[in-house]
Tab-separated table of C-alpha atoms in Angstrom:
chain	number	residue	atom	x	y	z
A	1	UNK	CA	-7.136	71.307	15.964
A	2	UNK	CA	-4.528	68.659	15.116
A	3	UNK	CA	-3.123	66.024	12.414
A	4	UNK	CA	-5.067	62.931	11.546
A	5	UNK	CA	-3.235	60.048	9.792
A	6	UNK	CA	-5.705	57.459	8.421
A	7	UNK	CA	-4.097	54.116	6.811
A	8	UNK	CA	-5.921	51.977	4.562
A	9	UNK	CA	-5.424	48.497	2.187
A	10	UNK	CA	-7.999	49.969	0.246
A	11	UNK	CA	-7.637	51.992	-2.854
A	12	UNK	CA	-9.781	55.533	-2.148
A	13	UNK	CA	-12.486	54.455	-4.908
A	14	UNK	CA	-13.163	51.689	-2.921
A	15	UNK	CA	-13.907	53.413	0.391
A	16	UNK	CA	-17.408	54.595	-0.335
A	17	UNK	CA	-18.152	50.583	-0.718
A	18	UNK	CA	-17.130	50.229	3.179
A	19	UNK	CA	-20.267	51.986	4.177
A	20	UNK	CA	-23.500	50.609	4.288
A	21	UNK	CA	-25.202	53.792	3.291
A	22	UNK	CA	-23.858	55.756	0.348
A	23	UNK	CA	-24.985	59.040	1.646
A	24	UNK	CA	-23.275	58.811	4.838
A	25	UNK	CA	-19.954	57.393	2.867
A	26	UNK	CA	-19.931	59.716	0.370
A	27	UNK	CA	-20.585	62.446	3.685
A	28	UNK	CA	-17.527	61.478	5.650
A	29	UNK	CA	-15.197	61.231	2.807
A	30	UNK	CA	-15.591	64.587	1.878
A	31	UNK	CA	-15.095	65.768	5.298
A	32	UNK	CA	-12.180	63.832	5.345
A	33	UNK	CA	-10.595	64.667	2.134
A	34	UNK	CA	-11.251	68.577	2.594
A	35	UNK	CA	-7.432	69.776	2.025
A	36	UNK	CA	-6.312	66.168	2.625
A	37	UNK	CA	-2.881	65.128	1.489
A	38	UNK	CA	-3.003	61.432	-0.013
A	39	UNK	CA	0.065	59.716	-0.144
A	40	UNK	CA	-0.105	55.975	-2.105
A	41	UNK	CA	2.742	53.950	-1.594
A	42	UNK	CA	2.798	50.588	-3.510
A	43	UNK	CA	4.846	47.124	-3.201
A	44	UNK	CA	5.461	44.617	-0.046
A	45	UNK	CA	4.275	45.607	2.746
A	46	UNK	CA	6.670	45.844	6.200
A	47	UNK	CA	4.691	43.116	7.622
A	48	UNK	CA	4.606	40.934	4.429
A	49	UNK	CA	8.347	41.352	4.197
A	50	UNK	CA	8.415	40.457	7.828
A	51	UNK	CA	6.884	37.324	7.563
A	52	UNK	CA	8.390	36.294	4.738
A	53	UNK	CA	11.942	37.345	6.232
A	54	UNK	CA	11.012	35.267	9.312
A	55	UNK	CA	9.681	32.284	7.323
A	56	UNK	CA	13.579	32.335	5.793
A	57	UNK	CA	14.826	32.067	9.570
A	58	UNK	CA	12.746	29.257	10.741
A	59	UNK	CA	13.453	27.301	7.433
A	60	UNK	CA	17.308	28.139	7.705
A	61	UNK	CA	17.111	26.826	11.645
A	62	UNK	CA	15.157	24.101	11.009
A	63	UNK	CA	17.884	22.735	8.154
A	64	UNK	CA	20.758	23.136	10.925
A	65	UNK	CA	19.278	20.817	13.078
A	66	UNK	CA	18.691	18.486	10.497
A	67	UNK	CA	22.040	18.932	9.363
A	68	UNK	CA	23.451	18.158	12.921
């Protein structure tokens, strides 16, 4: 026995959509929900902020040799 972590963009209502047959959707989310701990954390993402971050830093380096 161990820990499972299982990361998703997609809401939980949404998952039973992923699978191409209900029954076997609707089968593995309740094995994997059985005393499952959901945590939902909203906003930015790291890698959005990231990007966006690094977008700055290009922009900002680009200007300096423009500048120069």
């Amino acid at each position: 026995k161990g820990s499972m972590l299982i990361t998703s963009n997609r809401d939980f209502s949404e998952w039973i959509d992923v699978f191409d047959n209900p029954l076997l959707g609707s089968a593995a989310m309740d094995r994997l929900v059985h005393k499952a701990i959901k945590v939902s954390i909203e906003g930015d993402s790291f890698r959005t902020r990231q990007f966006k971050n690094n977008q700055k830093q290009i922009f900002k380096l680009d200007n300096n040799k423009i500048n120069s």
